[in-house]
Amino acid sequence: MSFFNRGGLMAALAGALALSAGSVAHAADISGAGATFPYPIYAKWADAYKKETGNGLNYQSIGSGGGIKQIKAKTVTFGASDMPLKPEELKEAGLTQFPTVMGGVVPVVNLEGIAPGQITLDGPTLAKIFLGEITSWDDAAIKALNPDVKLPSDAIAVVHRSDGSGTTFIYSNYLAQVSPDWKAKVGTNTSLEWPTGIGAKGNEGVAANVAQTAGSIGYVEYAYAKQNKLTFIKLVNAEGEAVEPTAEAFQAAAGGVDWTKAEDFYVILTNEPGAKSWPIAGATFILVYKKPDDAAATGEALKFFDWAYKNGDAMATDLAYVPLPDDLVTLIEASWAKNVLGADGKPVLAAK
Amino acid sequence: MSLAMARPDEAARSAAVRRFALADGLFRGLTRAAALLVLVILGGVVVSLVEGSWQALSTFGLGFLATETWNPVTEKFGALAPIYGTLVTAAIAMVIAVPLGIGIAIFLTELCPRPLRRPIGIAVELLAGIPSIIYGIWGLFVFAPFLQRHIQPAIIAATKGIPGLGQLFAGPPYGIGMLTAALILAIMVLPFIASITRDVFETVPAMLKESAFGIGCTTWEVISKVVLPYTRVGVVGGVMLGLGRALGETMAVTFVIGNAHRIAPSLFAPGTTISATIANEFTEAVGDVYTSSLIALGLVLFVITFIVLAAARSMLLRLERRAGG
């Protein structure tokens, strides 16, 4: 039964994307599958790319785990994942990965009379809430961080993802860094054994549940928080500063990383140094084969991302994603020329 | 009658008989193949479920059925929480839906004024045709907030401190949770039970009912002593169809149950069911043990459904024997 549901869902998503891109099935369509987090920006890029070049993108946003499975099964040209694969795992599968855009994960709350950014939490307190140790909004730990806010005595309703998700991976990675308790009891993964709370499917499910459950706290990708006008909170970052989730704060988090040292771009942007850094940020990744069976198709896919790096920054900013810094893009394109090769040993994306 | 005359007649007859026998044989073969096909498919489902769940079952053994842990990080999986959620939500749904459904059917066949019968009957059937996702969305956006704001706080306050009930209805009022899922399920299976029961009630011969009325039975006596005994097989069939839907329902439950792998004493607490867990986690299940555990959950649901149907059959048999004896 679930197989049929899944197939139907994927077909529907693929159909929706094909329609939104205004295309009929096209021989040169690039096929990819994976993370839901970057789906809005990939769809927008695909739309603009199609208008410019006539080549469409068929992207199924089935989730990071699904993306990894599909690329390993070679049913798509590229897989997309919010969780970077470890260098060993990439080597084993003959894959290489590169980031496309960055974004942030934002805790959101639903409290009567509380405006966005009015409440501040720090990492350990946030971890305790999600561990079920702090159960009421007027807890001393929350009061201490918000001396000027009149906090209600409502019970805290924790909302988390019920499906496996890269958003959960980034979020739990942050909690594990700031709370030894979290690291020991729960850990980091795309899906977890949650000690408390209710599960909802997808960013939109969490957003919907938070929006209509009084006293709730959840975490969503920044774009969803923005679109649904949810009440985000301020977080105390590694330098002890309370920051609001903004594009600048996400960029600041990426700014401090030395990407040349990161093998296969394996970097998770949580709890990064910098007074202005938002502590829960992450890049989303694309997986392709180093020696693809269909070099032409992979070349087309890389051409699309090359185009997106050059022309897609404004579109990404519009949707509350953070474009990659230029020097990182240079590194990525250098890694393509070195790693992604056709049968003839030449790079699949011809240098211009 | 001469032999010479009879022969060509006989030949034509036996030709016709052979033709009929061939057609009959062909037809018998076809129907038998269709019946066997069902068995083959059923067997195929069982085999692939067992094969797929083998890794999980051999890793965790029978403990799989008795463990509450469901931890994708350490890859320790147990099915107890989803099994509990499936059985409890389905049981509550049936407790609500069966009396209501039979009540609706009795009203429609025995007590309802004629002009109202068709509109109410059609409305009940329309309810059965609503896709489950609609119930899910309605449950999440309309029903759950209503429960959270108006019903749950009152129940929590009223039962606080009462032993048993206090734990059963302990807060906080999330709106979504086990009870909300059970109520949505009750609404979903109600039209099945009501419309099937109504149809079988209509098969009761008027003469039987009139005779009963004729000897001075009250309406209640006619329904409980004549209509229900006459139609019990059909009624149980309708109830089982409803129960089957309640056990296997996926989307509507996923929306409102809270998807938490925990067994809580409170009905207001979030829980999960087998089908909701599979639907939620299958796409992102990375790792063989995880995937295998989800398939094992499917196998468990299959077995539960099988046991329920077998129990219903044996109950019917016993009823029949008692009525016959």
XYZ file of C-alpha atoms in Angstrom:
677
model
C 0.000 0.000 0.000
C 2.719 2.458 0.964
C 4.536 1.631 -2.233
C 1.569 2.759 -4.259
C 1.079 5.858 -2.178
C 4.683 6.727 -2.585
C 4.689 6.165 -6.305
C 1.545 8.201 -6.676
C 2.966 11.007 -4.601
C 6.159 11.087 -6.589
C 4.276 11.044 -9.843
C 2.097 13.875 -8.596
C 5.097 15.921 -7.521
C 6.861 15.293 -10.761
C 3.712 16.230 -12.621
C 3.307 19.392 -10.582
C 6.855 20.446 -11.277
C 6.540 19.670 -14.956
C 3.405 21.801 -15.071
C 4.912 24.635 -13.084
C 7.842 24.714 -15.428
C 5.296 24.902 -18.241
C 6.899 22.027 -20.042
C 5.914 18.907 -21.787
C 8.260 15.963 -21.445
C 11.477 17.105 -23.038
C 14.327 14.937 -24.145
C 16.901 17.198 -22.479
C 15.108 17.379 -19.127
C 17.557 17.050 -16.278
C 16.333 14.583 -13.696
C 17.011 14.833 -10.022
C 15.445 13.877 -6.733
C 15.921 14.527 -3.069
C 15.711 17.169 -0.391
C 12.520 19.150 0.127
C 14.365 22.056 1.765
C 15.800 23.496 -1.489
C 12.824 22.499 -3.636
C 11.350 26.035 -3.932
C 14.614 27.536 -5.186
C 15.368 24.646 -7.562
C 11.876 25.050 -9.008
C 12.398 28.773 -9.453
C 15.829 28.346 -11.030
C 14.450 25.629 -13.284
C 11.684 27.939 -14.467
C 14.108 30.733 -15.372
C 16.617 28.278 -16.888
C 13.908 26.769 -19.052
C 12.934 30.181 -20.389
C 16.533 30.936 -21.229
C 17.785 27.641 -22.623
C 14.712 25.507 -23.303
C 16.054 22.769 -21.029
C 13.794 21.725 -18.190
C 14.488 20.212 -14.812
C 12.455 17.364 -13.419
C 13.073 17.497 -9.681
C 11.170 15.256 -7.286
C 11.281 16.615 -3.763
C 10.953 13.269 -2.003
C 13.346 13.980 0.850
C 17.095 13.670 1.347
C 17.047 9.961 2.164
C 15.024 9.272 -0.968
C 17.467 11.376 -3.002
C 20.445 9.381 -1.750
C 18.624 6.102 -2.503
C 17.656 7.227 -5.999
C 21.135 8.383 -7.006
C 22.609 5.137 -5.678
C 20.031 3.236 -7.737
C 21.020 5.443 -10.710
C 17.416 6.311 -11.509
C 18.219 10.040 -11.533
C 21.100 12.143 -12.813
C 21.643 13.882 -9.509
C 20.549 13.349 -5.938
C 19.987 16.159 -3.480
C 20.543 15.948 0.254
C 20.545 18.376 3.152
C 22.846 16.030 4.986
C 26.303 15.904 3.401
C 27.545 12.362 2.960
C 30.756 11.463 4.759
C 33.812 11.320 2.429
C 34.149 7.550 3.013
C 30.555 6.924 1.990
C 31.000 9.044 -1.138
C 34.140 7.160 -2.088
C 32.444 3.811 -1.631
C 29.566 4.779 -3.938
C 31.765 6.627 -6.439
C 29.905 9.869 -5.824
C 30.983 13.438 -5.338
C 29.025 16.230 -3.697
C 28.860 20.001 -3.738
C 26.697 22.609 -1.966
C 24.200 24.757 -3.882
C 22.595 27.210 -1.475
C 22.525 27.801 2.234
C 19.650 28.337 4.541
C 18.826 28.320 8.165
C 16.670 26.341 10.514
C 14.539 28.551 12.717
C 12.734 27.665 15.936
C 9.221 29.083 15.802
C 6.697 29.501 18.590
C 3.004 30.206 18.976
C 2.364 32.241 22.083
C -0.403 34.735 22.513
C 0.820 38.318 22.611
C 4.392 37.434 21.668
C 5.799 39.074 18.539
C 8.498 37.607 16.243
C 11.949 38.005 17.779
C 10.552 38.950 21.158
C 11.656 35.772 22.895
C 15.286 34.791 23.230
C 16.527 31.273 23.951
C 19.970 29.780 24.146
C 21.117 26.373 22.967
C 21.017 24.484 26.278
C 17.524 25.802 27.079
C 16.283 24.883 23.612
C 17.716 21.388 24.061
C 16.001 21.046 27.431
C 12.659 22.051 25.905
C 13.039 19.436 23.166
C 14.179 16.865 25.747
C 10.941 17.487 27.648
C 12.762 18.746 30.734
C 11.328 22.255 30.511
C 7.581 21.896 30.137
C 6.112 25.315 30.795
C 6.743 28.721 29.253
C 7.219 30.452 32.617
C 10.107 28.144 33.563
C 12.929 29.904 35.419
C 15.443 29.192 32.629
C 13.273 30.904 30.020
C 12.467 33.784 32.394
C 16.155 34.387 33.019
C 16.761 34.843 29.276
C 13.696 37.060 28.857
C 13.496 39.325 31.911
C 11.346 41.946 30.131
C 8.768 39.617 28.580
C 5.560 38.592 30.306
C 5.613 34.840 29.737
C 2.384 32.821 29.904
C 2.178 29.728 32.105
C 1.049 27.606 29.122
C 2.388 24.097 28.750
C 4.991 23.818 25.999
C 3.831 21.728 23.048
C 6.884 20.523 21.127
C 6.354 19.973 17.396
C 8.933 18.043 15.395
C 9.191 16.338 12.028
C 7.618 12.894 11.771
C 9.340 12.070 8.500
C 13.084 11.814 8.099
C 14.507 15.165 7.075
C 17.717 17.079 6.490
C 16.164 19.923 8.478
C 16.017 17.591 11.483
C 19.618 16.594 10.824
C 20.870 20.201 10.944
C 18.717 21.008 13.959
C 19.727 17.944 15.988
C 23.352 18.501 15.006
C 23.108 21.946 16.632
C 21.408 20.632 19.776
C 24.058 17.907 20.108
C 26.783 20.557 19.933
C 25.309 22.739 22.652
C 23.927 20.047 24.944
C 25.910 16.965 26.036
C 22.625 15.550 27.312
C 21.086 15.741 23.843
C 24.166 14.141 22.313
C 24.005 11.238 24.764
C 20.247 10.666 24.848
C 19.037 11.539 21.369
C 21.904 12.165 18.975
C 22.004 13.491 15.423
C 20.188 12.015 12.471
C 17.575 12.730 9.836
C 15.006 11.042 12.081
C 15.222 10.630 15.814
C 13.627 9.009 18.782
C 12.045 12.150 20.144
C 11.668 12.243 23.914
C 8.584 14.452 23.725
C 6.196 16.265 21.440
C 4.060 15.651 18.383
C 5.309 14.813 14.925
C 4.153 16.465 11.719
C 5.035 15.685 8.125
C 7.237 18.156 6.285
C 8.172 21.754 6.965
C 4.623 22.705 6.039
C 3.188 20.185 8.502
C 5.287 21.552 11.360
C 4.435 25.125 10.324
C 0.706 24.278 10.241
C 0.803 22.534 13.612
C 2.703 25.361 15.277
C 0.426 27.954 13.710
C -2.630 26.431 15.303
C -1.436 24.870 18.558
C -1.281 27.417 21.365
C 1.929 27.229 23.387
C 3.820 25.284 20.742
C 7.428 25.408 19.606
C 8.750 23.784 16.457
C 11.572 24.197 13.981
C 11.255 24.902 10.290
C 13.369 25.945 7.401
C 13.588 29.766 7.328
C 11.633 30.210 4.090
C 8.623 28.389 5.546
C 8.714 30.483 8.714
C 8.806 33.608 6.580
C 6.010 32.538 4.222
C 3.719 31.487 7.061
C 4.611 34.565 9.121
C 5.417 32.395 12.097
C 6.811 33.832 15.293
C 10.542 33.110 15.158
C 12.744 33.500 18.206
C 16.186 34.967 18.785
C 18.992 32.542 19.607
C 22.131 33.113 21.614
C 25.045 32.116 19.359
C 28.492 30.753 20.119
C 29.789 34.221 21.000
C 26.965 34.832 23.460
C 25.088 37.305 21.244
C 21.332 37.064 20.705
C 20.728 37.116 16.942
C 17.654 37.177 14.725
C 17.405 34.755 11.820
C 18.224 36.884 8.764
C 20.061 36.259 5.518
C 23.011 38.262 6.878
C 23.157 36.058 9.967
C 23.206 32.892 7.807
C 25.921 34.381 5.599
C 27.935 35.323 8.663
C 27.792 31.685 9.753
C 29.207 30.564 6.395
C 31.804 33.337 6.375
C 33.972 31.825 9.072
C 34.414 28.445 7.407
C 37.567 27.521 5.526
C 36.013 25.471 2.739
C 39.354 24.607 1.137
C 40.090 22.414 4.165
C 36.779 20.571 4.008
C 37.046 17.327 2.101
C 34.126 16.929 -0.317
C 32.685 20.137 1.164
C 31.643 18.195 4.254
C 30.682 21.115 6.500
C 27.682 21.634 8.747
C 27.198 25.255 9.707
C 26.003 24.858 13.269
C 27.236 26.846 16.247
C 29.777 28.676 14.045
C 31.853 31.482 15.562
C 31.108 35.137 14.749
C 29.128 37.681 16.733
C 26.495 37.958 13.984
C 26.240 34.251 13.100
C 22.912 32.462 13.288
C 23.822 29.207 15.034
C 21.662 26.765 13.023
C 22.571 27.084 9.363
C 23.415 24.555 6.745
C 24.087 24.131 3.085
C 22.145 21.763 0.904
C 24.055 19.397 -1.328
C 23.948 17.791 -4.770
C 25.291 14.295 -5.380
C 26.550 13.157 -8.791
C 28.658 10.261 -9.966
C 32.348 10.876 -10.528
C 32.258 8.686 -13.612
C 28.639 8.875 -14.727
C 27.246 6.279 -17.134
C 25.497 9.060 -19.002
C 28.146 11.774 -19.108
C 26.016 14.023 -21.311
C 23.131 14.096 -18.819
C 25.439 14.833 -15.889
C 27.072 17.548 -18.003
C 23.635 19.101 -18.522
C 22.981 18.973 -14.778
C 26.291 20.658 -13.966
C 25.572 23.256 -16.655
C 22.306 24.015 -14.868
C 23.999 24.497 -11.498
C 26.793 26.513 -13.125
C 24.099 28.766 -14.594
C 22.380 28.963 -11.193
C 25.585 30.012 -9.416
C 26.041 32.805 -11.962
C 22.444 33.997 -12.355
C 20.451 32.643 -9.463
C 21.610 34.685 -6.481
C 18.818 37.255 -6.585
C 16.172 34.539 -6.927
C 17.673 32.696 -3.951
C 17.651 35.830 -1.817
C 14.017 36.450 -2.754
C 13.100 33.063 -1.309
C 15.153 33.591 1.864
C 17.978 31.274 0.842
C 21.555 32.408 1.112
C 23.665 32.260 -2.052
C 27.137 30.742 -1.758
C 30.122 33.080 -1.577
C 31.967 33.505 -4.902
C 35.211 31.941 -3.765
C 33.324 28.816 -2.722
C 31.735 28.613 -6.184
C 35.216 28.788 -7.707
C 36.269 25.867 -5.513
C 33.203 23.867 -6.521
C 33.780 24.391 -10.225
C 37.420 23.422 -9.808
C 36.284 20.203 -8.117
C 33.946 19.458 -11.052
C 36.823 19.830 -13.533
C 38.939 17.523 -11.403
C 36.413 14.930 -10.246
C 33.442 14.589 -12.584
C 34.856 12.923 -15.658
C 33.373 11.193 -18.668
C 34.465 7.829 -20.071
C 37.175 9.617 -22.059
C 38.681 11.051 -18.868
C 37.703 14.600 -19.760
C 35.491 16.773 -17.506
C 31.810 16.283 -18.378
C 31.253 20.022 -18.148
C 33.387 21.444 -20.944
C 35.439 24.419 -19.774
C 34.532 27.654 -21.439
C -38.535 -44.806 -34.090
C -35.965 -46.221 -36.499
C -32.250 -46.297 -35.834
C -31.409 -44.758 -39.195
C -33.527 -41.728 -38.356
C -32.001 -41.340 -34.903
C -28.344 -41.291 -35.883
C -27.890 -37.842 -37.455
C -30.023 -36.473 -34.655
C -27.777 -38.127 -32.097
C -24.632 -36.838 -33.786
C -25.904 -33.260 -33.710
C -26.877 -33.670 -30.118
C -23.551 -35.062 -28.990
C -21.766 -32.332 -30.926
C -23.827 -29.769 -29.082
C -23.160 -31.497 -25.777
C -19.439 -31.508 -26.485
C -19.580 -27.814 -27.375
C -21.375 -27.020 -24.149
C -18.982 -29.198 -22.157
C -16.045 -27.379 -23.703
C -17.554 -23.963 -22.956
C -18.432 -25.060 -19.442
C -14.949 -26.437 -18.876
C -13.393 -23.249 -20.196
C -15.606 -21.170 -17.940
C -14.868 -23.365 -14.957
C -11.139 -23.092 -15.679
C -11.339 -19.322 -15.953
C -13.204 -18.860 -12.692
C -10.915 -21.315 -10.949
C -7.886 -19.420 -12.263
C -9.354 -16.197 -10.932
C -9.900 -17.750 -7.533
C -6.399 -19.239 -7.507
C -4.957 -15.895 -8.570
C -6.257 -14.374 -5.336
C -4.455 -17.081 -3.372
C -1.266 -16.565 -5.392
C -1.364 -12.816 -4.769
C -2.049 -13.343 -1.081
C 0.819 -15.810 -0.886
C 3.075 -13.406 -2.767
C 2.251 -10.615 -0.333
C 2.998 -12.846 2.640
C 6.248 -14.103 1.148
C 7.534 -10.644 0.248
C 6.532 -9.223 3.636
C 8.304 -12.025 5.477
C 11.339 -11.758 3.220
C 11.513 -7.966 3.616
C 11.092 -8.071 7.363
C 13.480 -10.978 7.873
C 16.462 -8.804 8.744
C 14.546 -6.882 11.407
C 12.948 -9.984 12.880
C 16.233 -11.894 13.029
C 17.992 -8.882 14.575
C 15.409 -8.135 17.233
C 13.617 -11.478 17.542
C 10.255 -11.584 19.258
C 11.394 -8.579 21.290
C 10.433 -6.552 18.204
C 6.793 -6.972 19.209
C 7.355 -6.086 22.852
C 9.755 -3.136 22.677
C 8.640 0.479 22.726
C 11.974 1.922 21.540
C 12.040 3.252 17.997
C 15.418 4.843 17.582
C 16.707 5.505 14.056
C 19.988 6.912 15.458
C 21.074 3.725 17.223
C 18.991 1.528 14.880
C 16.995 -0.119 17.681
C 13.439 -0.738 16.625
C 10.400 -2.130 18.408
C 6.797 -2.225 17.260
C 4.944 -1.970 20.550
C 3.999 1.726 20.345
C 2.511 1.551 16.820
C 0.713 -1.728 17.634
C -0.762 -0.150 20.754
C -1.806 2.969 18.839
C -3.395 0.940 16.042
C -5.430 -1.255 18.396
C -6.503 1.520 20.769
C -7.592 4.003 18.097
C -9.469 1.306 16.193
C -11.152 0.034 19.373
C -12.315 3.501 20.462
C -13.512 4.216 16.936
C -15.591 1.029 16.920
C -17.033 1.676 20.376
C -18.347 4.990 19.077
C -19.221 4.050 15.504
C -20.984 0.691 15.953
C -23.878 1.833 18.197
C -24.209 5.076 16.234
C -24.142 3.315 12.878
C -26.709 0.698 13.898
C -28.809 3.458 15.443
C -28.778 5.413 12.199
C -29.740 2.266 10.273
C -32.639 1.492 12.634
C -33.881 5.052 12.413
C -33.681 5.060 8.632
C -35.464 1.725 8.132
C -37.993 1.673 10.958
C -38.645 5.093 12.419
C -37.785 7.787 9.909
C -40.647 9.653 8.209
C -40.675 8.619 4.522
C -39.761 11.975 2.945
C -36.594 12.171 5.077
C -35.348 8.652 4.349
C -33.756 9.274 0.988
C -31.974 12.549 1.821
C -30.495 11.188 5.061
C -29.547 7.886 3.416
C -27.834 9.678 0.545
C -26.005 11.984 2.974
C -24.651 8.957 4.863
C -23.475 7.378 1.619
C -21.808 10.611 0.533
C -19.917 10.620 3.815
C -18.549 7.194 2.884
C -17.276 8.554 -0.417
C -15.136 11.375 0.997
C -11.427 10.662 0.444
C -9.501 10.104 3.671
C -7.115 13.001 3.048
C -10.085 15.373 3.322
C -10.886 13.954 6.755
C -7.230 14.434 7.666
C -7.133 18.076 6.629
C -10.467 18.791 8.270
C -9.257 17.005 11.393
C -6.059 19.020 11.557
C -7.403 22.460 10.749
C -10.919 22.393 12.160
C -11.542 19.488 14.508
C -8.231 19.445 16.453
C -8.202 23.201 17.279
C -11.858 22.912 18.338
C -11.012 20.028 20.677
C -7.959 21.856 21.973
C -9.815 25.050 22.767
C -13.229 23.893 23.912
C -13.375 20.205 24.791
C -10.008 19.016 26.122
C -9.403 21.745 28.778
C -12.868 21.091 30.210
C -12.344 17.311 30.339
C -8.858 17.696 31.836
C -10.206 20.025 34.539
C -13.216 17.796 35.266
C -11.262 14.543 35.590
C -8.223 15.946 37.395
C -7.554 13.993 40.582
C -10.019 11.197 39.829
C -8.034 7.950 39.894
C -8.005 6.280 36.495
C -9.929 8.928 34.613
C -7.421 11.596 35.638
C -4.587 9.649 33.995
C -6.709 8.733 30.993
C -7.415 12.390 30.222
C -4.196 14.015 31.428
C -3.064 17.186 29.669
C -1.578 19.195 28.083
C -4.304 19.744 25.488
C -2.426 19.402 22.194
C -5.610 19.109 20.152
C -4.109 16.277 18.159
C -3.456 12.898 19.733
C -4.825 9.383 20.126
C -8.382 10.394 20.963
C -8.619 12.865 18.082
C -7.414 10.149 15.704
C -9.966 7.703 17.145
C -12.779 10.241 16.738
C -11.809 10.935 13.119
C -11.714 7.178 12.504
C -15.162 6.823 14.069
C -16.536 9.467 11.705
C -14.856 7.706 8.780
C -16.161 4.191 9.495
C -19.617 5.335 10.598
C -21.077 5.620 7.070
C -19.794 2.133 6.146
C -21.474 0.569 9.129
C -24.647 2.656 8.775
C -25.207 2.100 5.072
C -24.425 -1.629 5.080
C -26.564 -2.201 8.166
C -29.400 -0.236 6.596
C -29.195 -2.331 3.432
C -29.372 -5.594 5.361
C -32.193 -4.306 7.601
C -34.182 -3.695 4.431
C -33.910 -7.388 3.548
C -36.027 -8.385 6.560
C -39.338 -9.638 5.093
C -42.199 -7.281 5.958
C -44.293 -10.323 6.926
C -41.933 -11.186 9.806
C -42.083 -7.684 11.215
C -45.843 -7.379 10.694
C -46.428 -10.698 12.448
C -44.381 -9.510 15.389
C -46.273 -6.241 15.544
C -49.473 -8.257 15.161
C -48.868 -10.229 18.343
C -48.307 -6.976 20.208
C -44.556 -6.483 20.129
C -43.217 -2.976 20.692
C -40.905 -1.385 18.099
C -37.949 -2.123 20.387
C -38.922 -5.765 20.661
C -39.337 -6.080 16.894
C -35.890 -4.591 16.301
C -34.056 -6.542 18.987
C -35.909 -9.875 18.628
C -36.671 -9.998 14.902
C -34.648 -7.543 12.802
C -31.240 -7.883 14.471
C -31.229 -11.713 14.751
C -32.389 -12.006 11.132
C -29.618 -9.733 9.851
C -26.736 -10.441 12.229
C -24.432 -11.876 9.562
C -24.777 -8.751 7.443
C -24.403 -6.457 10.433
C -21.229 -8.199 11.582
C -19.976 -7.990 8.006
C -20.537 -4.240 7.970
C -18.830 -3.831 11.338
C -15.834 -5.863 10.140
C -15.534 -3.752 6.993
C -15.492 -0.677 9.219
C -12.928 -2.230 11.546
C -10.726 -3.121 8.598
C -10.762 0.473 7.470
C -10.053 1.723 11.004
C -7.034 -0.581 11.375
C -5.498 0.299 8.055
C -6.397 3.965 7.648
C -3.274 5.983 6.965
C -3.514 9.573 5.806
C -6.267 10.899 8.043
C -4.624 9.330 11.088
C -1.168 10.648 10.204
C -2.558 14.178 10.206
C -4.079 14.091 13.655
C -2.373 11.434 15.788
C 0.851 13.303 16.518
C 3.215 10.603 15.208
C 5.076 9.995 18.450
C 6.587 6.575 19.154
C 5.463 6.483 22.751
C 2.837 4.705 24.798
C 1.223 7.209 27.119
C -1.613 6.428 29.514
C -3.417 9.608 28.437
C -5.712 9.479 25.415
C -4.873 13.135 24.761
C -1.191 12.304 24.302
C 0.213 11.886 20.808
C 0.807 8.342 19.602
C 1.243 6.589 16.301
C -0.206 3.712 14.322
C 1.433 1.115 12.144
C 0.258 2.544 8.854
C 1.033 6.139 9.894
C 4.573 5.136 10.832
C 5.164 3.409 7.517
C 3.752 6.326 5.524
C 5.821 8.847 7.481
C 9.151 7.138 7.514
C 9.443 4.909 4.477
C 10.837 7.514 2.070
C 13.576 8.582 4.456
C 14.449 5.231 5.956
C 18.195 5.105 5.393
C 19.793 1.796 6.271
C 18.646 -1.767 5.806
C 17.536 -2.483 9.370
C 15.342 0.636 9.382
C 13.642 -0.278 6.099
C 13.289 -3.883 7.187
C 11.711 -2.832 10.493
C 9.117 -0.790 8.607
C 8.270 -3.782 6.411
C 8.055 -5.896 9.584
C 5.485 -3.374 10.862
C 3.526 -4.022 7.669
C 3.665 -7.744 8.367
C 2.382 -7.143 11.896
C -0.567 -5.149 10.547
C -1.276 -7.942 8.073
C -1.328 -10.498 10.888
C -3.523 -8.291 13.100
C -6.041 -7.846 10.284
C -5.999 -11.577 9.629
C -6.628 -12.394 13.292
C -9.484 -9.885 13.470
C -11.167 -11.339 10.389
C -10.700 -14.908 11.624
C -12.166 -13.972 15.000
C -15.181 -12.404 13.293
C -15.727 -15.561 11.213
C -15.578 -17.829 14.238
C -17.939 -15.516 16.140
C -20.431 -15.755 13.277
C -20.122 -19.551 13.247
C -20.793 -19.742 16.968
C -23.790 -17.417 16.642
C -25.186 -19.570 13.872
C -24.734 -22.769 15.839
C -26.498 -21.267 18.839
C -29.373 -20.004 16.701
C -29.644 -23.425 15.012
C -29.538 -25.410 18.267
